[in-house]
GROMACS .gro file of C-alpha atoms in nm:
model
  503
    1UNK     CA    1  -1.320   2.678   1.220
    2UNK     CA    2  -1.247   2.421   0.954
    3UNK     CA    3  -1.081   2.111   1.084
    4UNK     CA    4  -0.761   2.021   0.901
    5UNK     CA    5  -0.702   1.679   0.758
    6UNK     CA    6  -0.419   1.432   0.747
    7UNK     CA    7  -0.334   1.078   0.664
    8UNK     CA    8  -0.189   0.906   0.967
    9UNK     CA    9  -0.028   0.571   1.030
   10UNK     CA   10  -0.140   0.522   1.387
   11UNK     CA   11   0.087   0.330   1.621
   12UNK     CA   12   0.092   0.227   1.983
   13UNK     CA   13   0.262   0.484   2.203
   14UNK     CA   14   0.573   0.341   2.363
   15UNK     CA   15   0.677   0.430   2.717
   16UNK     CA   16   1.039   0.544   2.736
   17UNK     CA   17   1.264   0.534   3.038
   18UNK     CA   18   1.406   0.863   3.166
   19UNK     CA   19   1.780   0.889   3.199
   20UNK     CA   20   1.947   1.146   3.422
   21UNK     CA   21   2.084   1.440   3.218
   22UNK     CA   22   2.410   1.424   3.406
   23UNK     CA   23   2.466   1.073   3.275
   24UNK     CA   24   2.372   1.163   2.919
   25UNK     CA   25   2.560   1.489   2.871
   26UNK     CA   26   2.918   1.354   2.853
   27UNK     CA   27   2.810   1.100   2.588
   28UNK     CA   28   2.676   1.367   2.355
   29UNK     CA   29   2.940   1.640   2.376
   30UNK     CA   30   3.004   1.761   2.022
   31UNK     CA   31   3.367   1.764   1.902
   32UNK     CA   32   3.319   2.120   1.778
   33UNK     CA   33   3.211   2.232   2.124
   34UNK     CA   34   3.519   2.074   2.276
   35UNK     CA   35   3.733   2.273   2.039
   36UNK     CA   36   3.551   2.593   2.132
   37UNK     CA   37   3.384   2.618   1.794
   38UNK     CA   38   3.018   2.658   1.700
   39UNK     CA   39   2.848   2.432   1.448
   40UNK     CA   40   2.711   2.618   1.142
   41UNK     CA   41   2.332   2.629   1.111
   42UNK     CA   42   2.179   2.555   0.772
   43UNK     CA   43   2.008   2.868   0.636
   44UNK     CA   44   1.685   2.787   0.447
   45UNK     CA   45   1.563   3.146   0.412
   46UNK     CA   46   1.662   3.195   0.046
   47UNK     CA   47   1.514   2.857  -0.045
   48UNK     CA   48   1.189   2.937   0.134
   49UNK     CA   49   1.158   3.274  -0.039
   50UNK     CA   50   1.219   3.106  -0.374
   51UNK     CA   51   0.963   2.823  -0.353
   52UNK     CA   52   0.680   2.924  -0.118
   53UNK     CA   53   0.498   3.138  -0.377
   54UNK     CA   54   0.426   2.818  -0.573
   55UNK     CA   55   0.282   2.630  -0.274
   56UNK     CA   56  -0.095   2.666  -0.225
   57UNK     CA   57  -0.355   2.584   0.036
   58UNK     CA   58  -0.625   2.349  -0.087
   59UNK     CA   59  -0.970   2.392   0.069
   60UNK     CA   60  -1.225   2.123  -0.007
   61UNK     CA   61  -1.600   2.112   0.045
   62UNK     CA   62  -1.763   1.771   0.021
   63UNK     CA   63  -2.120   1.671  -0.032
   64UNK     CA   64  -2.327   1.585   0.273
   65UNK     CA   65  -2.265   1.225   0.375
   66UNK     CA   66  -1.908   1.215   0.243
   67UNK     CA   67  -1.769   1.213   0.597
   68UNK     CA   68  -1.558   0.908   0.671
   69UNK     CA   69  -1.564   0.964   1.044
   70UNK     CA   70  -1.385   1.134   1.328
   71UNK     CA   71  -1.012   1.122   1.266
   72UNK     CA   72  -0.912   1.266   1.601
   73UNK     CA   73  -1.038   0.961   1.786
   74UNK     CA   74  -0.961   0.599   1.702
   75UNK     CA   75  -1.252   0.371   1.623
   76UNK     CA   76  -1.282   0.024   1.773
   77UNK     CA   77  -1.156  -0.131   1.451
   78UNK     CA   78  -0.857   0.103   1.443
   79UNK     CA   79  -0.776   0.021   1.803
   80UNK     CA   80  -0.795  -0.351   1.726
   81UNK     CA   81  -0.564  -0.316   1.430
   82UNK     CA   82  -0.321  -0.112   1.638
   83UNK     CA   83  -0.308  -0.388   1.895
   84UNK     CA   84  -0.266  -0.658   1.632
   85UNK     CA   85  -0.028  -0.495   1.387
   86UNK     CA   86   0.132  -0.217   1.596
   87UNK     CA   87   0.191   0.014   1.306
   88UNK     CA   88  -0.006  -0.083   1.002
   89UNK     CA   89  -0.342   0.095   1.007
   90UNK     CA   90  -0.344   0.401   0.784
   91UNK     CA   91  -0.588   0.685   0.829
   92UNK     CA   92  -0.624   0.938   0.549
   93UNK     CA   93  -0.486   1.293   0.578
   94UNK     CA   94  -0.786   1.499   0.498
   95UNK     CA   95  -1.076   1.298   0.628
   96UNK     CA   96  -1.358   1.548   0.666
   97UNK     CA   97  -1.453   1.693   1.003
   98UNK     CA   98  -1.766   1.869   1.118
   99UNK     CA   99  -1.741   2.244   1.044
  100UNK     CA  100  -1.695   2.460   1.351
  101UNK     CA  101  -1.597   2.171   1.579
  102UNK     CA  102  -1.225   2.206   1.653
  103UNK     CA  103  -1.229   1.901   1.876
  104UNK     CA  104  -1.355   1.689   1.587
  105UNK     CA  105  -1.633   1.530   1.792
  106UNK     CA  106  -1.940   1.411   1.610
  107UNK     CA  107  -2.038   1.399   1.244
  108UNK     CA  108  -2.193   1.657   1.016
  109UNK     CA  109  -2.571   1.657   1.003
  110UNK     CA  110  -2.718   1.523   0.682
  111UNK     CA  111  -2.775   1.871   0.534
  112UNK     CA  112  -2.429   2.004   0.624
  113UNK     CA  113  -2.126   1.986   0.402
  114UNK     CA  114  -1.795   1.854   0.531
  115UNK     CA  115  -1.487   2.068   0.485
  116UNK     CA  116  -1.117   1.996   0.496
  117UNK     CA  117  -0.785   2.146   0.397
  118UNK     CA  118  -0.463   2.023   0.245
  119UNK     CA  119  -0.170   2.148   0.042
  120UNK     CA  120  -0.069   2.153  -0.323
  121UNK     CA  121   0.201   2.301  -0.545
  122UNK     CA  122   0.194   2.460  -0.890
  123UNK     CA  123   0.402   2.286  -1.157
  124UNK     CA  124   0.300   2.495  -1.457
  125UNK     CA  125   0.264   2.872  -1.508
  126UNK     CA  126  -0.078   2.801  -1.658
  127UNK     CA  127  -0.211   2.676  -1.326
  128UNK     CA  128  -0.156   2.299  -1.304
  129UNK     CA  129  -0.141   2.189  -0.941
  130UNK     CA  130  -0.038   1.859  -0.778
  131UNK     CA  131  -0.185   1.735  -0.451
  132UNK     CA  132  -0.294   1.410  -0.284
  133UNK     CA  133  -0.595   1.220  -0.413
  134UNK     CA  134  -0.724   1.163  -0.061
  135UNK     CA  135  -0.747   1.541  -0.015
  136UNK     CA  136  -0.966   1.610  -0.319
  137UNK     CA  137  -1.102   1.272  -0.429
  138UNK     CA  138  -1.447   1.329  -0.273
  139UNK     CA  139  -1.462   1.703  -0.333
  140UNK     CA  140  -1.780   1.883  -0.433
  141UNK     CA  141  -1.583   2.207  -0.475
  142UNK     CA  142  -1.215   2.299  -0.446
  143UNK     CA  143  -1.061   2.640  -0.375
  144UNK     CA  144  -0.691   2.714  -0.368
  145UNK     CA  145  -0.531   3.003  -0.184
  146UNK     CA  146  -0.194   3.129  -0.297
  147UNK     CA  147   0.081   3.272  -0.080
  148UNK     CA  148  -0.027   3.629  -0.165
  149UNK     CA  149  -0.384   3.558  -0.054
  150UNK     CA  150  -0.531   3.514  -0.402
  151UNK     CA  151  -0.818   3.263  -0.404
  152UNK     CA  152  -0.904   3.067  -0.718
  153UNK     CA  153  -1.157   2.790  -0.785
  154UNK     CA  154  -0.998   2.466  -0.901
  155UNK     CA  155  -1.116   2.166  -1.096
  156UNK     CA  156  -0.969   1.817  -1.079
  157UNK     CA  157  -0.810   1.710  -1.405
  158UNK     CA  158  -0.761   1.355  -1.282
  159UNK     CA  159  -0.674   1.140  -0.985
  160UNK     CA  160  -0.511   0.809  -0.908
  161UNK     CA  161  -0.609   0.647  -0.579
  162UNK     CA  162  -0.340   0.378  -0.595
  163UNK     CA  163  -0.056   0.629  -0.583
  164UNK     CA  164  -0.263   0.890  -0.393
  165UNK     CA  165  -0.198   1.160  -0.650
  166UNK     CA  166  -0.431   1.415  -0.808
  167UNK     CA  167  -0.389   1.700  -1.056
  168UNK     CA  168  -0.592   2.023  -1.032
  169UNK     CA  169  -0.629   2.316  -1.272
  170UNK     CA  170  -0.697   2.682  -1.199
  171UNK     CA  171  -0.751   2.965  -1.443
  172UNK     CA  172  -0.560   3.289  -1.398
  173UNK     CA  173  -0.516   3.600  -1.610
  174UNK     CA  174  -0.147   3.604  -1.529
  175UNK     CA  175   0.138   3.353  -1.524
  176UNK     CA  176   0.163   3.176  -1.192
  177UNK     CA  177   0.478   3.092  -0.997
  178UNK     CA  178   0.571   2.725  -1.022
  179UNK     CA  179   0.827   2.468  -0.914
  180UNK     CA  180   0.975   2.167  -1.092
  181UNK     CA  181   1.027   1.803  -1.005
  182UNK     CA  182   1.374   1.688  -0.911
  183UNK     CA  183   1.536   1.346  -0.944
  184UNK     CA  184   1.440   1.134  -0.642
  185UNK     CA  185   1.677   0.866  -0.766
  186UNK     CA  186   1.967   1.087  -0.659
  187UNK     CA  187   1.831   1.152  -0.311
  188UNK     CA  188   2.072   1.047  -0.036
  189UNK     CA  189   1.993   0.952   0.319
  190UNK     CA  190   2.104   1.235   0.545
  191UNK     CA  191   2.067   1.519   0.295
  192UNK     CA  192   1.876   1.831   0.412
  193UNK     CA  193   1.519   1.882   0.291
  194UNK     CA  194   1.242   2.136   0.342
  195UNK     CA  195   0.866   2.084   0.354
  196UNK     CA  196   0.615   2.359   0.286
  197UNK     CA  197   0.248   2.319   0.368
  198UNK     CA  198  -0.071   2.410   0.544
  199UNK     CA  199  -0.058   2.227   0.880
  200UNK     CA  200  -0.375   2.273   1.086
  201UNK     CA  201  -0.479   2.548   0.841
  202UNK     CA  202  -0.165   2.755   0.903
  203UNK     CA  203  -0.066   2.822   0.544
  204UNK     CA  204   0.287   2.892   0.427
  205UNK     CA  205   0.450   2.689   0.705
  206UNK     CA  206   0.809   2.583   0.641
  207UNK     CA  207   0.970   2.291   0.825
  208UNK     CA  208   1.311   2.142   0.773
  209UNK     CA  209   1.495   1.819   0.837
  210UNK     CA  210   1.680   1.545   0.656
  211UNK     CA  211   1.603   1.241   0.447
  212UNK     CA  212   1.580   0.970   0.712
  213UNK     CA  213   1.541   0.672   0.478
  214UNK     CA  214   1.441   0.571   0.128
  215UNK     CA  215   1.223   0.299  -0.016
  216UNK     CA  216   0.990   0.274   0.283
  217UNK     CA  217   0.696   0.033   0.254
  218UNK     CA  218   0.418   0.140   0.492
  219UNK     CA  219   0.172  -0.121   0.363
  220UNK     CA  220  -0.064   0.128   0.204
  221UNK     CA  221  -0.059  -0.021  -0.146
  222UNK     CA  222   0.139  -0.196  -0.419
  223UNK     CA  223   0.342   0.113  -0.507
  224UNK     CA  224   0.486   0.197  -0.164
  225UNK     CA  225   0.835   0.339  -0.208
  226UNK     CA  226   0.830   0.637   0.025
  227UNK     CA  227   1.096   0.885   0.122
  228UNK     CA  228   1.104   0.910   0.502
  229UNK     CA  229   1.185   1.246   0.658
  230UNK     CA  230   1.203   1.397   1.005
  231UNK     CA  231   1.084   1.738   0.878
  232UNK     CA  232   0.766   1.815   1.073
  233UNK     CA  233   0.457   1.708   0.876
  234UNK     CA  234   0.112   1.742   1.032
  235UNK     CA  235  -0.256   1.740   0.942
  236UNK     CA  236  -0.302   1.969   0.643
  237UNK     CA  237   0.046   1.907   0.501
  238UNK     CA  238  -0.104   1.640   0.275
  239UNK     CA  239  -0.015   1.701  -0.089
  240UNK     CA  240   0.258   1.949  -0.009
  241UNK     CA  241   0.606   1.943  -0.161
  242UNK     CA  242   0.930   1.815  -0.009
  243UNK     CA  243   1.218   2.019  -0.155
  244UNK     CA  244   1.586   1.954  -0.195
  245UNK     CA  245   1.829   2.241  -0.141
  246UNK     CA  246   1.808   2.338  -0.509
  247UNK     CA  247   1.435   2.405  -0.479
  248UNK     CA  248   1.327   2.095  -0.673
  249UNK     CA  249   1.035   1.881  -0.557
  250UNK     CA  250   1.171   1.538  -0.467
  251UNK     CA  251   0.858   1.416  -0.287
  252UNK     CA  252   0.490   1.478  -0.212
  253UNK     CA  253   0.414   1.461   0.161
  254UNK     CA  254   0.135   1.212   0.214
  255UNK     CA  255   0.151   1.025   0.545
  256UNK     CA  256   0.281   1.040   0.900
  257UNK     CA  257   0.346   0.772   1.156
  258UNK     CA  258   0.220   0.887   1.494
  259UNK     CA  259   0.060   0.770   1.820
  260UNK     CA  260  -0.091   1.116   1.879
  261UNK     CA  261  -0.198   1.254   1.542
  262UNK     CA  262   0.084   1.508   1.544
  263UNK     CA  263   0.434   1.496   1.402
  264UNK     CA  264   0.691   1.288   1.589
  265UNK     CA  265   0.948   1.311   1.311
  266UNK     CA  266   0.824   1.021   1.100
  267UNK     CA  267   0.685   1.159   0.775
  268UNK     CA  268   0.654   0.992   0.437
  269UNK     CA  269   0.661   1.144   0.089
  270UNK     CA  270   0.582   0.995  -0.251
  271UNK     CA  271   0.910   1.014  -0.446
  272UNK     CA  272   0.913   1.233  -0.755
  273UNK     CA  273   1.035   0.939  -0.962
  274UNK     CA  274   0.699   0.770  -0.900
  275UNK     CA  275   0.488   1.086  -0.906
  276UNK     CA  276   0.617   1.250  -1.224
  277UNK     CA  277   0.494   0.993  -1.481
  278UNK     CA  278   0.161   0.956  -1.298
  279UNK     CA  279   0.111   1.333  -1.297
  280UNK     CA  280   0.192   1.346  -1.669
  281UNK     CA  281  -0.076   1.084  -1.745
  282UNK     CA  282  -0.332   1.258  -1.527
  283UNK     CA  283  -0.267   1.586  -1.711
  284UNK     CA  284  -0.304   1.422  -2.051
  285UNK     CA  285  -0.597   1.186  -1.999
  286UNK     CA  286  -0.727   1.227  -1.644
  287UNK     CA  287  -0.646   0.867  -1.552
  288UNK     CA  288  -0.355   0.628  -1.528
  289UNK     CA  289  -0.359   0.334  -1.767
  290UNK     CA  290  -0.192   0.026  -1.625
  291UNK     CA  291  -0.128  -0.321  -1.757
  292UNK     CA  292  -0.334  -0.614  -1.633
  293UNK     CA  293  -0.220  -0.975  -1.633
  294UNK     CA  294  -0.531  -1.121  -1.474
  295UNK     CA  295  -0.407  -1.336  -1.187
  296UNK     CA  296  -0.445  -1.360  -0.813
  297UNK     CA  297  -0.102  -1.404  -0.659
  298UNK     CA  298   0.053  -1.474  -0.322
  299UNK     CA  299   0.403  -1.474  -0.170
  300UNK     CA  300   0.628  -1.778  -0.187
  301UNK     CA  301   0.689  -1.903   0.166
  302UNK     CA  302   0.982  -2.120   0.268
  303UNK     CA  303   0.757  -2.424   0.281
  304UNK     CA  304   0.605  -2.352  -0.061
  305UNK     CA  305   0.950  -2.303  -0.213
  306UNK     CA  306   1.062  -2.636  -0.071
  307UNK     CA  307   0.752  -2.815  -0.195
  308UNK     CA  308   0.809  -2.681  -0.547
  309UNK     CA  309   1.187  -2.747  -0.540
  310UNK     CA  310   1.258  -2.376  -0.574
  311UNK     CA  311   1.602  -2.267  -0.462
  312UNK     CA  312   1.472  -1.948  -0.298
  313UNK     CA  313   1.153  -1.784  -0.175
  314UNK     CA  314   1.154  -1.531  -0.457
  315UNK     CA  315   0.879  -1.497  -0.715
  316UNK     CA  316   0.500  -1.473  -0.706
  317UNK     CA  317   0.282  -1.783  -0.679
  318UNK     CA  318  -0.025  -1.782  -0.904
  319UNK     CA  319  -0.328  -1.884  -0.700
  320UNK     CA  320  -0.597  -1.814  -0.961
  321UNK     CA  321  -0.591  -1.735  -1.331
  322UNK     CA  322  -0.889  -1.517  -1.416
  323UNK     CA  323  -1.116  -1.605  -1.711
  324UNK     CA  324  -1.061  -1.420  -2.039
  325UNK     CA  325  -0.732  -1.279  -1.909
  326UNK     CA  326  -0.391  -1.220  -2.063
  327UNK     CA  327  -0.247  -1.481  -1.829
  328UNK     CA  328  -0.495  -1.748  -1.939
  329UNK     CA  329  -0.427  -1.678  -2.305
  330UNK     CA  330  -0.053  -1.707  -2.239
  331UNK     CA  331  -0.092  -2.048  -2.076
  332UNK     CA  332  -0.024  -1.944  -1.715
  333UNK     CA  333  -0.161  -2.203  -1.472
  334UNK     CA  334  -0.264  -2.200  -1.110
  335UNK     CA  335   0.037  -2.317  -0.911
  336UNK     CA  336   0.293  -2.154  -1.141
  337UNK     CA  337   0.552  -1.926  -0.985
  338UNK     CA  338   0.631  -1.616  -1.194
  339UNK     CA  339   1.002  -1.551  -1.142
  340UNK     CA  340   1.077  -1.289  -1.408
  341UNK     CA  341   0.922  -1.036  -1.648
  342UNK     CA  342   1.116  -0.965  -1.967
  343UNK     CA  343   1.426  -1.109  -1.805
  344UNK     CA  344   1.401  -0.894  -1.493
  345UNK     CA  345   1.386  -1.103  -1.177
  346UNK     CA  346   1.070  -1.089  -0.968
  347UNK     CA  347   1.153  -1.093  -0.597
  348UNK     CA  348   0.792  -1.093  -0.478
  349UNK     CA  349   0.432  -0.993  -0.545
  350UNK     CA  350   0.503  -0.621  -0.524
  351UNK     CA  351   0.771  -0.637  -0.793
  352UNK     CA  352   0.540  -0.835  -1.022
  353UNK     CA  353   0.255  -0.590  -0.966
  354UNK     CA  354   0.476  -0.292  -1.047
  355UNK     CA  355   0.634  -0.456  -1.351
  356UNK     CA  356   0.303  -0.550  -1.513
  357UNK     CA  357   0.138  -0.220  -1.418
  358UNK     CA  358   0.412  -0.030  -1.597
  359UNK     CA  359   0.349  -0.216  -1.924
  360UNK     CA  360   0.127  -0.044  -2.178
  361UNK     CA  361  -0.184  -0.253  -2.251
  362UNK     CA  362  -0.146  -0.447  -2.575
  363UNK     CA  363   0.228  -0.496  -2.525
  364UNK     CA  364   0.370  -0.848  -2.512
  365UNK     CA  365   0.600  -0.952  -2.229
  366UNK     CA  366   0.805  -1.264  -2.159
  367UNK     CA  367   0.714  -1.432  -1.831
  368UNK     CA  368   0.966  -1.660  -1.665
  369UNK     CA  369   0.756  -1.930  -1.497
  370UNK     CA  370   0.856  -2.212  -1.261
  371UNK     CA  371   0.646  -2.522  -1.320
  372UNK     CA  372   0.701  -2.891  -1.245
  373UNK     CA  373   1.053  -2.836  -1.117
  374UNK     CA  374   1.184  -2.636  -1.412
  375UNK     CA  375   1.168  -2.286  -1.556
  376UNK     CA  376   0.989  -2.210  -1.879
  377UNK     CA  377   0.904  -1.894  -2.075
  378UNK     CA  378   0.555  -1.782  -2.169
  379UNK     CA  379   0.453  -1.481  -2.379
  380UNK     CA  380   0.162  -1.273  -2.252
  381UNK     CA  381  -0.008  -0.984  -2.429
  382UNK     CA  382  -0.086  -0.757  -2.136
  383UNK     CA  383  -0.445  -0.645  -2.108
  384UNK     CA  384  -0.593  -0.315  -1.994
  385UNK     CA  385  -0.660  -0.228  -1.634
  386UNK     CA  386  -1.006  -0.282  -1.494
  387UNK     CA  387  -1.167  -0.014  -1.286
  388UNK     CA  388  -1.101  -0.178  -0.954
  389UNK     CA  389  -0.767  -0.354  -0.965
  390UNK     CA  390  -0.440  -0.424  -1.140
  391UNK     CA  391  -0.304  -0.747  -1.007
  392UNK     CA  392  -0.509  -0.871  -0.716
  393UNK     CA  393  -0.239  -0.963  -0.472
  394UNK     CA  394  -0.247  -1.057  -0.106
  395UNK     CA  395   0.048  -0.922   0.088
  396UNK     CA  396   0.061  -1.147   0.389
  397UNK     CA  397   0.011  -1.491   0.239
  398UNK     CA  398  -0.215  -1.612   0.520
  399UNK     CA  399  -0.567  -1.529   0.406
  400UNK     CA  400  -0.669  -1.847   0.234
  401UNK     CA  401  -0.507  -2.164   0.340
  402UNK     CA  402  -0.650  -2.502   0.415
  403UNK     CA  403  -0.496  -2.824   0.529
  404UNK     CA  404  -0.661  -3.156   0.465
  405UNK     CA  405  -0.458  -3.442   0.587
  406UNK     CA  406  -0.445  -3.759   0.784
  407UNK     CA  407  -0.363  -3.731   1.153
  408UNK     CA  408   0.000  -3.642   1.079
  409UNK     CA  409  -0.117  -3.313   0.925
  410UNK     CA  410  -0.371  -3.240   1.198
  411UNK     CA  411  -0.696  -3.215   1.002
  412UNK     CA  412  -1.001  -3.426   0.932
  413UNK     CA  413  -1.191  -3.408   0.604
  414UNK     CA  414  -1.551  -3.440   0.495
  415UNK     CA  415  -1.731  -3.458   0.159
  416UNK     CA  416  -1.855  -3.136   0.006
  417UNK     CA  417  -2.220  -3.237   0.041
  418UNK     CA  418  -2.523  -3.025  -0.055
  419UNK     CA  419  -2.571  -2.948   0.314
  420UNK     CA  420  -2.209  -2.835   0.345
  421UNK     CA  421  -2.243  -2.617   0.035
  422UNK     CA  422  -2.551  -2.451   0.178
  423UNK     CA  423  -2.389  -2.394   0.516
  424UNK     CA  424  -2.072  -2.249   0.362
  425UNK     CA  425  -2.255  -2.053   0.090
  426UNK     CA  426  -2.078  -2.233  -0.195
  427UNK     CA  427  -2.214  -2.265  -0.547
  428UNK     CA  428  -2.184  -2.570  -0.766
  429UNK     CA  429  -1.866  -2.451  -0.933
  430UNK     CA  430  -1.657  -2.500  -0.618
  431UNK     CA  431  -1.504  -2.849  -0.609
  432UNK     CA  432  -1.304  -3.028  -0.342
  433UNK     CA  433  -1.340  -3.158   0.014
  434UNK     CA  434  -1.425  -2.973   0.334
  435UNK     CA  435  -1.185  -2.934   0.624
  436UNK     CA  436  -1.404  -3.056   0.909
  437UNK     CA  437  -1.168  -2.995   1.203
  438UNK     CA  438  -0.818  -2.865   1.264
  439UNK     CA  439  -0.619  -2.999   1.557
  440UNK     CA  440  -0.478  -2.717   1.775
  441UNK     CA  441  -0.100  -2.696   1.750
  442UNK     CA  442  -0.088  -2.918   1.441
  443UNK     CA  443   0.102  -2.836   1.119
  444UNK     CA  444  -0.231  -2.740   0.960
  445UNK     CA  445  -0.313  -2.510   1.251
  446UNK     CA  446   0.032  -2.352   1.231
  447UNK     CA  447  -0.034  -2.263   0.867
  448UNK     CA  448  -0.370  -2.103   0.945
  449UNK     CA  449  -0.613  -2.367   0.819
  450UNK     CA  450  -0.967  -2.346   0.950
  451UNK     CA  451  -1.273  -2.567   0.960
  452UNK     CA  452  -1.482  -2.482   0.655
  453UNK     CA  453  -1.187  -2.436   0.420
  454UNK     CA  454  -1.222  -2.632   0.096
  455UNK     CA  455  -0.923  -2.840  -0.010
  456UNK     CA  456  -0.918  -2.850  -0.389
  457UNK     CA  457  -0.578  -2.983  -0.484
  458UNK     CA  458  -0.289  -3.180  -0.335
  459UNK     CA  459   0.034  -3.129  -0.526
  460UNK     CA  460  -0.071  -3.112  -0.891
  461UNK     CA  461  -0.377  -3.332  -0.847
  462UNK     CA  462  -0.734  -3.218  -0.789
  463UNK     CA  463  -0.922  -3.398  -0.512
  464UNK     CA  464  -1.299  -3.452  -0.493
  465UNK     CA  465  -1.334  -3.686  -0.196
  466UNK     CA  466  -1.175  -3.732   0.148
  467UNK     CA  467  -1.040  -4.070   0.039
  468UNK     CA  468  -0.866  -3.923  -0.266
  469UNK     CA  469  -0.721  -3.641  -0.058
  470UNK     CA  470  -0.586  -3.877   0.208
  471UNK     CA  471  -0.427  -4.098  -0.057
  472UNK     CA  472  -0.247  -3.803  -0.214
  473UNK     CA  473  -0.136  -3.671   0.123
  474UNK     CA  474  -0.005  -4.010   0.221
  475UNK     CA  475   0.192  -4.030  -0.104
  476UNK     CA  476   0.329  -3.682  -0.041
  477UNK     CA  477   0.467  -3.786   0.298
  478UNK     CA  478   0.714  -4.021   0.131
  479UNK     CA  479   0.893  -3.735  -0.046
  480UNK     CA  480   1.005  -3.576   0.280
  481UNK     CA  481   0.903  -3.233   0.148
  482UNK     CA  482   0.615  -3.003   0.245
  483UNK     CA  483   0.307  -3.082   0.039
  484UNK     CA  484   0.150  -2.804  -0.164
  485UNK     CA  485  -0.226  -2.768  -0.115
  486UNK     CA  486  -0.474  -2.552  -0.299
  487UNK     CA  487  -0.742  -2.414  -0.069
  488UNK     CA  488  -1.059  -2.213  -0.122
  489UNK     CA  489  -1.191  -1.980   0.147
  490UNK     CA  490  -1.450  -1.702   0.133
  491UNK     CA  491  -1.420  -1.650  -0.241
  492UNK     CA  492  -1.039  -1.656  -0.249
  493UNK     CA  493  -0.809  -1.934  -0.363
  494UNK     CA  494  -0.461  -1.974  -0.221
  495UNK     CA  495  -0.181  -2.226  -0.195
  496UNK     CA  496  -0.016  -2.339   0.127
  497UNK     CA  497   0.266  -2.584   0.190
  498UNK     CA  498   0.249  -2.806   0.500
  499UNK     CA  499   0.503  -3.046   0.640
  500UNK     CA  500   0.359  -3.356   0.808
  501UNK     CA  501   0.415  -3.395   1.178
  502UNK     CA  502   0.683  -3.646   1.264
  503UNK     CA  503   0.539  -3.978   1.373
   0.00000   0.00000   0.00000
């Protein structure tokens, strides 16, 4: 038996209190029942008959060693992340399981091939199929099975890991049934929807529900904008279509949120508005070309906004400008806050990432930049995307922060000596002073500074000795504002803003 696959957002199971039915019933009596009427039941039978011929099962065989692990049991790292973040760890739909082991225990032997199943849907009579990238991205061979039992070998035309979309192609001597994308921009919360897929290998399964929410960010990447639905989605539904009542695909089912691995009514679908242009590019060229600005960015915290005299916490703070980048050529500097792109306001790092990614490489854009207490405009000719990243952004704003300060900030500083460089694994290009200790409960500790961080800049001034850093920090105290510090940690540079402790 081939183990089905799914992408799951694991969460801690919550214990619920039981309430006596007698106490609940009067609260939930339907008005129609009081009037002696029956509520009409939505009939999906015509819709199902119309669209299911275009929905296919996707069977994948992967090369030996492609197994990512046992998805039916949580690893120690998954358990830790569950405990820390409650609902942030994402496990792929379609991680391979050992053939013939329905309980999912163990891994394939080195000479065995892992197998998994998912779902796809045909969007062209000539055999173009859409599914999830995580279903087929590691495939050695792909076979699709149609609703009438026809099996056809498939090849991947292209895939995009960032949006979790892939396009397959099959050859057939006859025109194939297909479905079309709808307009996800018109989707309304509460409207009925229908999912069709291959849960646990049970092909042609139809489930129904409503749109529970729109614009969901499940922290899986920079393009999160999911449709949430309570239609049952389980392992094997990955890559399947979410239909509106007109039979148009408004979403591609890709993730579930569950403490058990099964559906609890929290499913997430990539909206067609995001999927359609990606699918078009994958059909044409096999890859998605995105713009690249060439910066590392971080969120603007309340303290950072105050230190920079910004009126709000909107925008994206530039931590590092990469060499030979579009940003460097445009004059963008570390410490700038990008607040708009071509006049469109940037609320945060995700909006900046999406805006630049949507720009065709070689196109010039106007960047609204906040620097030295005022806004200015820079023109950047957007570069092409590198293989591994678009804009390298950190979502939580806490990864790299260091606080060097006199006692009022809660840190002590030391020179960046050859011994310190060796101990910290730093090359000669890294300049600054070392955070020697951080006082528990201090402002520096509150902002996440650690011993071993390298303080490189206080305000707009670089520092190369503890004395210089202390002088700048002392000067900063007189302003009454948080002081902006540039900190280097484990290969990443970030800014943090720290208010001195009251004397």
